[in-house]
Structures are given as structure tokens and as C-alpha cells.
Short mmCIF file of C-alpha atoms in Angstrom, two decimals:
data_model
loop_
_atom_site.label_atom_id
_atom_site.label_comp_id
_atom_site.label_asym_id
_atom_site.label_seq_id
_atom_site.Cartn_x
_atom_site.Cartn_y
_atom_site.Cartn_z
CA MET A 1 -6.53 -37.14 -13.94
CA LYS A 2 -10.19 -36.10 -13.85
CA LYS A 3 -11.56 -34.14 -16.77
CA ILE A 4 -13.41 -30.93 -16.10
CA TYR A 5 -16.43 -30.48 -18.41
CA ILE A 6 -16.99 -26.80 -18.92
CA GLY A 7 -20.46 -26.89 -20.63
CA PRO A 8 -22.31 -28.43 -17.72
CA ILE A 9 -20.53 -26.26 -15.24
CA ILE A 10 -21.52 -23.11 -17.21
CA GLY A 11 -25.10 -24.19 -17.29
CA ILE A 12 -25.18 -25.02 -13.58
CA THR A 13 -23.40 -21.73 -12.82
CA SER A 14 -26.16 -19.83 -14.73
CA ALA A 15 -28.80 -21.68 -12.71
CA VAL A 16 -26.84 -20.75 -9.58
CA PHE A 17 -26.94 -17.02 -10.56
CA LEU A 18 -30.70 -17.28 -11.07
CA ALA A 19 -31.27 -18.87 -7.68
CA ALA A 20 -29.34 -15.95 -6.04
CA CYS A 21 -31.81 -13.38 -7.53
CA GLY A 22 -34.81 -14.04 -5.26
CA GLY A 23 -35.58 -13.40 -1.58
CA ASP A 24 -33.41 -11.60 0.87
CA ASP A 25 -31.04 -9.12 -0.78
CA SER A 26 -28.18 -9.39 1.80
CA ALA A 27 -24.72 -10.34 0.35
CA ASN A 28 -24.47 -13.31 2.74
CA THR A 29 -27.97 -14.67 1.71
CA LYS A 30 -27.08 -14.35 -1.98
CA GLU A 31 -23.76 -16.09 -1.45
CA LYS A 32 -25.57 -18.91 0.52
CA ASN A 33 -28.15 -19.18 -2.27
CA ILE A 34 -25.59 -19.49 -4.96
CA GLU A 35 -23.48 -22.13 -2.97
CA ASP A 36 -26.56 -24.13 -1.99
CA ALA A 37 -27.86 -24.19 -5.59
CA ALA A 38 -24.44 -25.48 -6.77
CA LYS A 39 -24.20 -28.09 -3.90
CA ALA A 40 -27.65 -29.41 -5.01
CA HIS A 41 -26.01 -30.31 -8.29
CA GLY A 42 -23.01 -31.80 -6.72
CA ILE A 43 -20.74 -28.81 -7.29
CA ASP A 44 -18.33 -27.46 -4.68
CA LEU A 45 -18.55 -23.72 -5.26
CA ASP A 46 -17.61 -20.73 -3.16
CA ALA A 47 -19.12 -17.33 -3.98
CA THR A 48 -18.30 -13.73 -2.81
CA VAL A 49 -21.05 -11.18 -3.29
CA ASP A 50 -20.38 -7.48 -2.73
CA ALA A 51 -22.56 -5.08 -0.96
CA LYS A 52 -24.40 -4.09 -4.17
CA GLY A 53 -25.33 -7.80 -4.77
CA ASP A 54 -22.86 -8.31 -7.58
CA THR A 55 -20.89 -11.44 -7.82
CA GLU A 56 -17.26 -10.56 -7.14
CA LYS A 57 -15.69 -14.01 -7.09
CA LEU A 58 -16.78 -17.54 -7.95
CA GLU A 59 -14.66 -20.60 -7.35
CA ILE A 60 -15.65 -24.03 -8.53
CA LYS A 61 -13.36 -26.76 -7.08
CA GLN A 62 -12.59 -30.12 -8.70
CA GLY A 63 -9.55 -31.58 -7.00
CA ALA A 64 -6.68 -29.19 -7.42
CA SER A 65 -8.30 -27.42 -10.43
CA ARG A 66 -10.31 -24.25 -10.13
CA ILE A 67 -12.66 -22.59 -12.49
CA GLY A 68 -14.58 -19.30 -11.90
CA LYS A 69 -14.16 -15.72 -11.78
CA ASN A 70 -11.43 -13.63 -10.15
CA LEU A 71 -9.60 -16.67 -8.84
CA ASP A 72 -6.38 -16.56 -6.72
CA LEU A 73 -3.37 -18.21 -8.07
CA PRO A 74 -2.51 -21.58 -6.35
CA PRO A 75 -0.45 -21.27 -3.23
CA ASP A 76 2.53 -23.13 -4.81
CA PHE A 77 2.45 -21.13 -8.05
CA PRO A 78 6.02 -20.15 -8.93
CA ALA A 79 6.81 -16.58 -7.74
CA ASP A 80 9.06 -15.98 -10.82
CA VAL A 81 6.33 -16.56 -13.38
CA PHE A 82 4.45 -13.31 -14.27
CA ILE A 83 0.67 -13.23 -13.98
CA SER A 84 -0.67 -9.68 -13.80
CA SER A 85 -2.93 -8.79 -10.75
CA ASP A 86 -5.15 -6.97 -13.34
CA TRP A 87 -5.98 -10.13 -15.10
CA ASN A 88 -9.28 -11.82 -14.27
CA ILE A 89 -8.18 -15.49 -13.56
CA MET A 90 -10.88 -17.95 -14.70
CA GLY A 91 -9.10 -21.21 -14.43
CA THR A 92 -6.11 -22.79 -12.61
CA ILE A 93 -5.26 -26.32 -13.62
CA PRO A 94 -2.24 -28.30 -12.45
CA VAL A 95 -0.16 -29.78 -15.33
CA PRO A 96 0.70 -33.50 -14.80
CA THR A 97 4.39 -32.88 -15.58
CA GLY A 98 4.68 -30.25 -12.82
CA GLY A 99 3.37 -26.71 -13.30
CA TYR A 100 0.09 -25.04 -14.05
CA SER A 101 -2.24 -23.95 -16.86
CA ILE A 102 -3.77 -20.53 -16.03
CA GLN A 103 -6.57 -19.05 -18.15
CA SER A 104 -7.43 -15.37 -17.61
CA MET A 105 -9.04 -12.28 -19.22
CA SER A 106 -7.41 -8.87 -19.65
CA SER A 107 -8.81 -5.55 -21.02
CA ASP A 108 -5.35 -4.53 -22.06
CA GLU A 109 -4.44 -4.69 -25.79
CA ALA A 110 -2.53 -7.78 -26.93
CA ASP A 111 0.72 -5.90 -27.73
CA VAL A 112 0.64 -4.34 -24.26
CA ILE A 113 0.17 -7.71 -22.60
CA VAL A 114 2.94 -9.31 -24.68
CA LYS A 115 5.47 -6.32 -23.93
CA LEU A 116 4.56 -6.55 -20.23
CA VAL A 117 4.96 -10.37 -20.06
CA ARG A 118 8.34 -10.10 -21.93
CA GLU A 119 9.64 -7.39 -19.60
CA ARG A 120 8.64 -9.05 -16.37
CA MET A 121 9.71 -12.54 -17.36
CA ILE A 122 13.14 -11.49 -18.50
CA ALA A 123 13.43 -9.37 -15.26
CA GLU A 124 12.90 -12.73 -13.36
CA GLY A 125 15.74 -14.32 -15.13
CA TRP A 126 13.72 -16.20 -17.89
CA ASP A 127 15.25 -16.44 -21.40
CA GLU A 128 12.81 -15.67 -24.39
CA VAL A 129 13.00 -18.61 -26.75
CA SER A 130 10.07 -17.96 -29.11
CA SER A 131 7.63 -15.25 -30.12
CA ASP A 132 5.22 -15.30 -33.05
CA SER A 133 1.65 -14.49 -34.21
CA PRO A 134 0.38 -17.69 -35.92
CA MET A 135 -2.81 -15.72 -36.91
CA PRO A 136 -3.90 -12.06 -36.64
CA GLN A 137 -5.94 -12.68 -33.54
CA MET A 138 -3.18 -14.60 -31.49
CA SER A 139 0.27 -13.78 -30.08
CA ARG A 140 2.53 -16.38 -28.54
CA ILE A 141 5.67 -15.99 -26.48
CA GLY A 142 7.71 -18.66 -24.87
CA PHE A 143 10.46 -18.66 -22.14
CA GLU A 144 12.88 -21.13 -20.47
CA LYS A 145 14.68 -21.07 -17.22
CA ASP A 146 16.55 -23.81 -15.45
CA ASP A 147 14.66 -26.91 -16.14
CA ARG A 148 11.34 -25.15 -16.73
CA MET A 149 9.37 -23.71 -19.73
CA ALA A 150 6.59 -21.14 -19.71
CA SER A 151 4.52 -20.16 -22.64
CA PHE A 152 1.85 -17.37 -23.03
CA ASN A 153 -0.94 -17.33 -25.63
CA VAL A 154 -2.80 -13.97 -26.04
CA MET A 155 -5.99 -14.12 -28.11
CA GLU A 156 -8.49 -11.51 -29.18
CA ASN A 157 -11.91 -12.01 -27.54
CA GLY A 158 -13.91 -8.94 -28.61
CA ALA A 159 -13.33 -6.19 -26.18
CA THR A 160 -10.97 -8.33 -23.99
CA ARG A 161 -7.97 -10.64 -24.51
CA MET A 162 -7.78 -14.13 -23.29
CA VAL A 163 -4.38 -14.89 -21.73
CA GLN A 164 -3.43 -18.57 -21.46
CA MET A 165 -0.25 -19.36 -19.59
CA VAL A 166 1.32 -22.81 -19.21
CA THR A 167 4.31 -23.55 -17.15
CA THR A 168 5.95 -26.89 -16.88
CA THR A 169 9.19 -28.82 -16.58
CA LYS A 170 11.22 -29.49 -19.74
CA PRO A 171 10.80 -32.94 -21.24
#
């Protein structure tokens, strides 16, 4: 499995944003400038810019993995695993044992996120098997269903919460 190195990607993504700032102000031109700048560095990136010129979505592709802003869930992501449509999905990475690791950001409070995850997962037939807060800034909750497991980590990140979800088959 290929490793994804976040540091260089963030640096190149910053350069891509700067490249999009000059010249023609149309959304299509800005999208093309962003994508061309990434391509010049060997990065497969798709950008979506709104009519105001703000970047709505960025998607850096490396194999089946995706890193960016406002990503879609993978087409084969399990329908019975809850991911809120309000969360800004920043990473989708396949797990070698079958499943995914999804990283996202939410403006909801951590206790609201945990409550919503618990309600929705149980409604989908998942059994809650663990829940704790190993430190004040982090909450964890785990579920099992059939031969699968799903775990959620909710971490404080200033004004937002980072939500990491991993689903996989049981060992």
C-alpha cells in the first residue's frame, strides 16, 4: 500500500491556491489554474470554485485514497455506517482489511456528535460495544455488526471537532 505524505501535499496545495489568485477571475479559469499548478508537481487534483471565486471542493487522488476539502464518500462506502452530511470530509482511505478510514471536521460540539452517532448507528442495527473519553479533548465510541466493526474518535480542534471514523472487518 502506498503511503500518503500529508506535509508535501499541504505545501503544494498552498502553492496551488496562490497560483489561482492571478489573472482571469472566472471560476473555470481559477479551477484550471489550481489543477494545472498541482499537475506541474505530479499531483492529480480536481478543484471546484464557486461564482465568488472561493474554493468549494478540492480532491487530491492517490490510488483509492482521497485527501482534500468537502470530499464525497467512496461509492462503495457502507450505507449503514453513519457519516453526517454536515461534516467536511477531508480524507477517505481504504483499510487493507476491508473498510475505510474517514477524516472529517464538524462545527458541532463533541457531545452532540457522539449522541448523533450513537442514535444513528443503533438505528442501523449496530451494537455499541465501547464508549470512553481517554482525555478531556477526546471521545471514542465503538460499534459491532455482523462481522464488522466501526469506531469513531471525536477530538477538539479549537472552534471545530475532528471526527475520525474507521470501519473494518473483525479480526
